[in-house]
Amino acid sequence: MKKMTITKRISVTMRGFSILKQYCPGLAQGKAMYELINSIQPFVSIWFTAQIVNEISSQRRLKTILLYVLGAVLINFICALLKSIINHVCNEKESQMWSWFGKVFSDKQISLDFVDLENAAIQHQRQEAEENLYMFGNGLAQLFWGISALVRTLVYIVISLVMTVSLFISTSGNRFIDHPIWIGIILVCIAVGGLSKSKATISENDVFMEYCKNTVWFNRVFMFFGKELYMNPEKAKDVRIYSQNTVAEKMLDKLISHERDNQSDITKMALYPAIAQIIIGLANAVCYLFVAIKALFGAFGVGSIVQYVAVLSRLGEGLQELMYILSDNEVYCTHLQNLFEYLDLPNHMYQGSLTVEKRDDNEYYVEFRDVSFKYPNTDTYVLMHVNLKFKVGEKLAVVGMNGSGKTTFIKLMCRLYDPTEGEILLNGVNIKKYDYNEYMSIFSVVFQDFRLFSFSLGQNVSASASYDREKVIECLKKAGFAERLNSLPNDLDTFLYKDIDAEGVEISGGEAQKLALARALYKNTPFIILDEPTAALDPISEYEVYSKFNEIAGTKTSIYISHRLASCRFCDKIAVFHEGEIIQIGIHEELLADRRGKYYELWNAQAQYYTT
């Protein structure tokens, strides 16, 4: 991968900090403030200690010594108090950090065009970015963890330089020891230590990244076999019946053996820092020797030796850590850049701005005008030249065999997809020109694969944190859930499932369907669509559900999708889909009278279920 320029790295880093500020407000600032106090505190102790030792070794004034001691104690007490307060706040925020990092992905997923959610390449990109999150914090956690090092480095370098100026200004009377060349020698020694640390870090990171290429794949496979296969209840039945655990165990053994064979990489990673530490130790020895010789010739007192040795050590640590920060920054900027590439995926669907007309007479007209559609990166049309017009109050049935394009038709009408060709009109206006969220608000849909969530019953029906309790109860009664509601321990506050509340209730498939219908009713929109939500039921039960819902829907436009024809006989209009085209439109009796038509063929094929 091409190395980033310094300018690019600064830009990426600043954007990373802006995301931290947005999702974890106060966390980075709190960490920086804590480390600022924590880094200054040792210098306070060093300075006061040096003054106390100098006073003891010279004039020995008790009052002055006590003032120094009191000053050191008081400042350290204030620093400790501030650190304790800030640390408590930071720990609380940091404990929530990973959840907020997950929300970065949630927000992006919800903002993506729906068609991109079904794009395998984009979802693979998301998966890689999420794996990066759990291995490296996606650069965001590394950025946060690096705040301490960055603040500490700046404090160490600035304060150390200020406190070592007197080391070179003070004279010993020896021209060789007082020569300015020693400034260069000391700085070179410190720089050599820093460069060796930087080189070790770069080499260590190279080995680590190579190691992680295999580890990402290892973690993905391990998570599937170790968690999904064994712990997921939906898979557990097949695992036990077909003894699939034996296959998983062999694969896991193979993965673990592979990891064991690559432990030499870990040894290399440990070797580089060890060599660097030897070089740093030799560089520090030269610095300490210079301070000791200068003190021996009387340039300063014993206390100043303590100060200079400690400060030079901090200066060396600061420069070494600066080299490390620069190297580490390149690593996490790469991770951040991968994250940003995912977050910057564009939305291709046109976002209109027109307001959907609120009509008291409910005279909404929807028209499909020569609409064709194919999924991205495919050449096969799912729908071809669909022409259909209907208005509010009509009951439309969409029937056909599996794969005939029925659900795609609904997704296009709800604008989850945009047509590849043709246009869809609402009251004569292309639906692309309407405000997207407002247009979506006129539809209530119960999809075949509808989902309820581990929230309270009231929140599931209202799809909101707050709701009208009377309205929720009324919708549940209309959907046939009244009897079950009366048996729930906490009424509408009862949680579904046990993911959030240990006392949550499990509901049957039929009860879930009723709740989904109640949710569609609560939204109270001009259009209500049932997209085979009862496909798992037997034909007679499905017909009963559709008939009941037809009564509930009243004057609203109701669209029923089913591959079972008998369920939709009460509809005003039936559209027969076959291989992506509408091949027949009419009422039940008219379509059944056409003995050469697809509807007649399908009806007779299913007639065995409707003899009663």
PDB file of N, CA, C and O in Angstrom, residues 265-311:
ATOM      1  N   ASP A 265       6.752 -15.218  14.391  1.00  0.00           N
ATOM      2  CA  ASP A 265       6.477 -13.799  14.161  1.00  0.00           C
ATOM      3  C   ASP A 265       6.456 -13.035  15.481  1.00  0.00           C
ATOM      4  O   ASP A 265       6.919 -11.901  15.563  1.00  0.00           O
ATOM      5  N   ILE A 266       5.891 -13.647  16.500  1.00  0.00           N
ATOM      6  CA  ILE A 266       5.817 -13.004  17.816  1.00  0.00           C
ATOM      7  C   ILE A 266       7.219 -12.802  18.373  1.00  0.00           C
ATOM      8  O   ILE A 266       7.530 -11.777  18.990  1.00  0.00           O
ATOM      9  N   THR A 267       8.106 -13.779  18.146  1.00  0.00           N
ATOM     10  CA  THR A 267       9.495 -13.665  18.621  1.00  0.00           C
ATOM     11  C   THR A 267      10.197 -12.494  17.963  1.00  0.00           C
ATOM     12  O   THR A 267      10.922 -11.734  18.604  1.00  0.00           O
ATOM     13  N   LYS A 268       9.969 -12.322  16.647  1.00  0.00           N
ATOM     14  CA  LYS A 268      10.571 -11.194  15.932  1.00  0.00           C
ATOM     15  C   LYS A 268      10.072  -9.867  16.496  1.00  0.00           C
ATOM     16  O   LYS A 268      10.830  -8.923  16.653  1.00  0.00           O
ATOM     17  N   MET A 269       8.791  -9.819  16.787  1.00  0.00           N
ATOM     18  CA  MET A 269       8.215  -8.590  17.317  1.00  0.00           C
ATOM     19  C   MET A 269       8.840  -8.217  18.656  1.00  0.00           C
ATOM     20  O   MET A 269       9.001  -7.039  18.969  1.00  0.00           O
ATOM     21  N   ALA A 270       9.204  -9.197  19.455  1.00  0.00           N
ATOM     22  CA  ALA A 270       9.812  -8.922  20.768  1.00  0.00           C
ATOM     23  C   ALA A 270      11.286  -8.566  20.639  1.00  0.00           C
ATOM     24  O   ALA A 270      11.839  -7.862  21.490  1.00  0.00           O
ATOM     25  N   LEU A 271      11.956  -9.039  19.579  1.00  0.00           N
ATOM     26  CA  LEU A 271      13.400  -8.836  19.428  1.00  0.00           C
ATOM     27  C   LEU A 271      13.742  -7.376  19.124  1.00  0.00           C
ATOM     28  O   LEU A 271      14.690  -6.824  19.699  1.00  0.00           O
ATOM     29  N   TYR A 272      12.988  -6.742  18.233  1.00  0.00           N
ATOM     30  CA  TYR A 272      13.292  -5.373  17.820  1.00  0.00           C
ATOM     31  C   TYR A 272      13.291  -4.381  18.992  1.00  0.00           C
ATOM     32  O   TYR A 272      14.229  -3.593  19.152  1.00  0.00           O
ATOM     33  N   PRO A 273      12.272  -4.369  19.849  1.00  0.00           N
ATOM     34  CA  PRO A 273      12.291  -3.435  20.977  1.00  0.00           C
ATOM     35  C   PRO A 273      13.454  -3.698  21.942  1.00  0.00           C
ATOM     36  O   PRO A 273      13.988  -2.762  22.546  1.00  0.00           O
ATOM     37  N   ALA A 274      13.837  -4.964  22.080  1.00  0.00           N
ATOM     38  CA  ALA A 274      14.926  -5.294  22.993  1.00  0.00           C
ATOM     39  C   ALA A 274      16.246  -4.681  22.511  1.00  0.00           C
ATOM     40  O   ALA A 274      17.016  -4.115  23.306  1.00  0.00           O
ATOM     41  N   ILE A 275      16.507  -4.794  21.217  1.00  0.00           N
ATOM     42  CA  ILE A 275      17.739  -4.202  20.653  1.00  0.00           C
ATOM     43  C   ILE A 275      17.700  -2.685  20.797  1.00  0.00           C
ATOM     44  O   ILE A 275      18.707  -2.047  21.165  1.00  0.00           O
ATOM     45  N   ALA A 276      16.531  -2.095  20.529  1.00  0.00           N
ATOM     46  CA  ALA A 276      16.392  -0.640  20.645  1.00  0.00           C
ATOM     47  C   ALA A 276      16.659  -0.181  22.066  1.00  0.00           C
ATOM     48  O   ALA A 276      17.271   0.869  22.298  1.00  0.00           O
ATOM     49  N   GLN A 277      16.233  -0.963  23.049  1.00  0.00           N
ATOM     50  CA  GLN A 277      16.392  -0.575  24.449  1.00  0.00           C
ATOM     51  C   GLN A 277      17.872  -0.552  24.842  1.00  0.00           C
ATOM     52  O   GLN A 277      18.291   0.275  25.657  1.00  0.00           O
ATOM     53  N   ILE A 278      18.670  -1.446  24.266  1.00  0.00           N
ATOM     54  CA  ILE A 278      20.119  -1.451  24.541  1.00  0.00           C
ATOM     55  C   ILE A 278      20.751  -0.163  24.026  1.00  0.00           C
ATOM     56  O   ILE A 278      21.553   0.478  24.712  1.00  0.00           O
ATOM     57  N   ILE A 279      20.368   0.242  22.808  1.00  0.00           N
ATOM     58  CA  ILE A 279      20.902   1.483  22.220  1.00  0.00           C
ATOM     59  C   ILE A 279      20.475   2.692  23.051  1.00  0.00           C
ATOM     60  O   ILE A 279      21.267   3.605  23.321  1.00  0.00           O
ATOM     61  N   ILE A 280      19.226   2.709  23.493  1.00  0.00           N
ATOM     62  CA  ILE A 280      18.722   3.809  24.318  1.00  0.00           C
ATOM     63  C   ILE A 280      19.502   3.880  25.633  1.00  0.00           C
ATOM     64  O   ILE A 280      19.850   4.970  26.114  1.00  0.00           O
ATOM     65  N   GLY A 281      19.782   2.715  26.222  1.00  0.00           N
ATOM     66  CA  GLY A 281      20.538   2.676  27.478  1.00  0.00           C
ATOM     67  C   GLY A 281      21.934   3.267  27.318  1.00  0.00           C
ATOM     68  O   GLY A 281      22.408   4.021  28.189  1.00  0.00           O
ATOM     69  N   LEU A 282      22.616   2.952  26.208  1.00  0.00           N
ATOM     70  CA  LEU A 282      23.962   3.493  25.970  1.00  0.00           C
ATOM     71  C   LEU A 282      23.910   5.006  25.751  1.00  0.00           C
ATOM     72  O   LEU A 282      24.776   5.748  26.252  1.00  0.00           O
ATOM     73  N   ALA A 283      22.882   5.480  25.031  1.00  0.00           N
ATOM     74  CA  ALA A 283      22.735   6.920  24.809  1.00  0.00           C
ATOM     75  C   ALA A 283      22.484   7.644  26.121  1.00  0.00           C
ATOM     76  O   ALA A 283      23.042   8.727  26.378  1.00  0.00           O
ATOM     77  N   ASN A 284      21.664   7.062  26.978  1.00  0.00           N
ATOM     78  CA  ASN A 284      21.392   7.679  28.280  1.00  0.00           C
ATOM     79  C   ASN A 284      22.646   7.719  29.147  1.00  0.00           C
ATOM     80  O   ASN A 284      22.871   8.676  29.906  1.00  0.00           O
ATOM     81  N   ALA A 285      23.463   6.695  29.034  1.00  0.00           N
ATOM     82  CA  ALA A 285      24.693   6.632  29.837  1.00  0.00           C
ATOM     83  C   ALA A 285      25.618   7.810  29.511  1.00  0.00           C
ATOM     84  O   ALA A 285      26.239   8.396  30.407  1.00  0.00           O
ATOM     85  N   VAL A 286      25.706   8.178  28.223  1.00  0.00           N
ATOM     86  CA  VAL A 286      26.531   9.329  27.825  1.00  0.00           C
ATOM     87  C   VAL A 286      25.992  10.608  28.452  1.00  0.00           C
ATOM     88  O   VAL A 286      26.751  11.444  28.963  1.00  0.00           O
ATOM     89  N   CYS A 287      24.668  10.784  28.451  1.00  0.00           N
ATOM     90  CA  CYS A 287      24.039  11.981  29.036  1.00  0.00           C
ATOM     91  C   CYS A 287      24.320  12.066  30.532  1.00  0.00           C
ATOM     92  O   CYS A 287      24.685  13.123  31.064  1.00  0.00           O
ATOM     93  N   TYR A 288      24.158  10.933  31.231  1.00  0.00           N
ATOM     94  CA  TYR A 288      24.354  10.941  32.675  1.00  0.00           C
ATOM     95  C   TYR A 288      25.820  11.212  33.025  1.00  0.00           C
ATOM     96  O   TYR A 288      26.129  11.908  34.010  1.00  0.00           O
ATOM     97  N   LEU A 289      26.721  10.674  32.209  1.00  0.00           N
ATOM     98  CA  LEU A 289      28.154  10.869  32.462  1.00  0.00           C
ATOM     99  C   LEU A 289      28.524  12.342  32.313  1.00  0.00           C
ATOM    100  O   LEU A 289      29.298  12.884  33.117  1.00  0.00           O
ATOM    101  N   PHE A 290      27.937  13.005  31.323  1.00  0.00           N
ATOM    102  CA  PHE A 290      28.204  14.438  31.122  1.00  0.00           C
ATOM    103  C   PHE A 290      27.733  15.248  32.327  1.00  0.00           C
ATOM    104  O   PHE A 290      28.455  16.139  32.820  1.00  0.00           O
ATOM    105  N   VAL A 291      26.547  14.957  32.833  1.00  0.00           N
ATOM    106  CA  VAL A 291      26.019  15.673  34.004  1.00  0.00           C
ATOM    107  C   VAL A 291      26.919  15.447  35.220  1.00  0.00           C
ATOM    108  O   VAL A 291      27.253  16.395  35.957  1.00  0.00           O
ATOM    109  N   ALA A 292      27.342  14.210  35.405  1.00  0.00           N
ATOM    110  CA  ALA A 292      28.176  13.892  36.574  1.00  0.00           C
ATOM    111  C   ALA A 292      29.531  14.603  36.507  1.00  0.00           C
ATOM    112  O   ALA A 292      30.019  15.151  37.510  1.00  0.00           O
ATOM    113  N   ILE A 293      30.150  14.636  35.332  1.00  0.00           N
ATOM    114  CA  ILE A 293      31.464  15.287  35.186  1.00  0.00           C
ATOM    115  C   ILE A 293      31.335  16.792  35.396  1.00  0.00           C
ATOM    116  O   ILE A 293      32.157  17.414  36.077  1.00  0.00           O
ATOM    117  N   LYS A 294      30.279  17.383  34.867  1.00  0.00           N
ATOM    118  CA  LYS A 294      30.101  18.829  35.018  1.00  0.00           C
ATOM    119  C   LYS A 294      29.860  19.194  36.482  1.00  0.00           C
ATOM    120  O   LYS A 294      30.362  20.214  36.985  1.00  0.00           O
ATOM    121  N   ALA A 295      29.102  18.359  37.194  1.00  0.00           N
ATOM    122  CA  ALA A 295      28.889  18.599  38.616  1.00  0.00           C
ATOM    123  C   ALA A 295      30.186  18.419  39.396  1.00  0.00           C
ATOM    124  O   ALA A 295      30.461  19.143  40.364  1.00  0.00           O
ATOM    125  N   LEU A 296      31.011  17.452  38.953  1.00  0.00           N
ATOM    126  CA  LEU A 296      32.290  17.187  39.628  1.00  0.00           C
ATOM    127  C   LEU A 296      33.214  18.388  39.553  1.00  0.00           C
ATOM    128  O   LEU A 296      33.975  18.671  40.492  1.00  0.00           O
ATOM    129  N   PHE A 297      33.123  19.154  38.453  1.00  0.00           N
ATOM    130  CA  PHE A 297      33.950  20.359  38.295  1.00  0.00           C
ATOM    131  C   PHE A 297      33.289  21.587  38.926  1.00  0.00           C
ATOM    132  O   PHE A 297      33.756  22.703  38.752  1.00  0.00           O
ATOM    133  N   GLY A 298      32.141  21.369  39.645  1.00  0.00           N
ATOM    134  CA  GLY A 298      31.533  22.446  40.422  1.00  0.00           C
ATOM    135  C   GLY A 298      30.602  23.354  39.665  1.00  0.00           C
ATOM    136  O   GLY A 298      30.349  24.488  40.097  1.00  0.00           O
ATOM    137  N   ALA A 299      30.051  22.914  38.548  1.00  0.00           N
ATOM    138  CA  ALA A 299      29.155  23.768  37.771  1.00  0.00           C
ATOM    139  C   ALA A 299      27.814  24.001  38.478  1.00  0.00           C
ATOM    140  O   ALA A 299      27.180  25.037  38.299  1.00  0.00           O
ATOM    141  N   PHE A 300      27.370  23.040  39.275  1.00  0.00           N
ATOM    142  CA  PHE A 300      26.097  23.177  40.002  1.00  0.00           C
ATOM    143  C   PHE A 300      26.113  22.234  41.198  1.00  0.00           C
ATOM    144  O   PHE A 300      27.007  21.400  41.358  1.00  0.00           O
ATOM    145  N   GLY A 301      25.065  22.363  42.031  1.00  0.00           N
ATOM    146  CA  GLY A 301      25.005  21.587  43.261  1.00  0.00           C
ATOM    147  C   GLY A 301      24.479  20.177  43.057  1.00  0.00           C
ATOM    148  O   GLY A 301      24.073  19.786  41.955  1.00  0.00           O
ATOM    149  N   VAL A 302      24.457  19.462  44.171  1.00  0.00           N
ATOM    150  CA  VAL A 302      24.021  18.052  44.139  1.00  0.00           C
ATOM    151  C   VAL A 302      22.561  17.947  43.708  1.00  0.00           C
ATOM    152  O   VAL A 302      22.181  17.064  42.939  1.00  0.00           O
ATOM    153  N   GLY A 303      21.719  18.883  44.205  1.00  0.00           N
ATOM    154  CA  GLY A 303      20.297  18.831  43.852  1.00  0.00           C
ATOM    155  C   GLY A 303      20.069  18.991  42.375  1.00  0.00           C
ATOM    156  O   GLY A 303      19.152  18.383  41.795  1.00  0.00           O
ATOM    157  N   SER A 304      20.885  19.809  41.725  1.00  0.00           N
ATOM    158  CA  SER A 304      20.728  20.014  40.283  1.00  0.00           C
ATOM    159  C   SER A 304      21.061  18.756  39.505  1.00  0.00           C
ATOM    160  O   SER A 304      20.540  18.535  38.404  1.00  0.00           O
ATOM    161  N   ILE A 305      21.964  17.926  40.070  1.00  0.00           N
ATOM    162  CA  ILE A 305      22.260  16.638  39.414  1.00  0.00           C
ATOM    163  C   ILE A 305      20.979  15.812  39.308  1.00  0.00           C
ATOM    164  O   ILE A 305      20.670  15.229  38.266  1.00  0.00           O
ATOM    165  N   VAL A 306      20.236  15.793  40.423  1.00  0.00           N
ATOM    166  CA  VAL A 306      18.965  15.053  40.435  1.00  0.00           C
ATOM    167  C   VAL A 306      18.028  15.593  39.350  1.00  0.00           C
ATOM    168  O   VAL A 306      17.401  14.844  38.610  1.00  0.00           O
ATOM    169  N   GLN A 307      17.966  16.941  39.270  1.00  0.00           N
ATOM    170  CA  GLN A 307      17.071  17.563  38.300  1.00  0.00           C
ATOM    171  C   GLN A 307      17.481  17.246  36.870  1.00  0.00           C
ATOM    172  O   GLN A 307      16.655  16.804  36.065  1.00  0.00           O
ATOM    173  N   TYR A 308      18.764  17.439  36.545  1.00  0.00           N
ATOM    174  CA  TYR A 308      19.198  17.272  35.156  1.00  0.00           C
ATOM    175  C   TYR A 308      19.116  15.825  34.689  1.00  0.00           C
ATOM    176  O   TYR A 308      18.724  15.542  33.552  1.00  0.00           O
ATOM    177  N   VAL A 309      19.524  14.902  35.568  1.00  0.00           N
ATOM    178  CA  VAL A 309      19.460  13.481  35.202  1.00  0.00           C
ATOM    179  C   VAL A 309      18.013  13.070  34.921  1.00  0.00           C
ATOM    180  O   VAL A 309      17.710  12.406  33.923  1.00  0.00           O
ATOM    181  N   ALA A 310      17.107  13.497  35.838  1.00  0.00           N
ATOM    182  CA  ALA A 310      15.701  13.121  35.676  1.00  0.00           C
ATOM    183  C   ALA A 310      15.100  13.769  34.428  1.00  0.00           C
ATOM    184  O   ALA A 310      14.362  13.133  33.660  1.00  0.00           O
ATOM    185  N   VAL A 311      15.430  15.062  34.201  1.00  0.00           N
ATOM    186  CA  VAL A 311      14.849  15.788  33.078  1.00  0.00           C
ATOM    187  C   VAL A 311      15.396  15.279  31.743  1.00  0.00           C
ATOM    188  O   VAL A 311      14.650  15.137  30.768  1.00  0.00           O
TER     189      VAL A 311
END
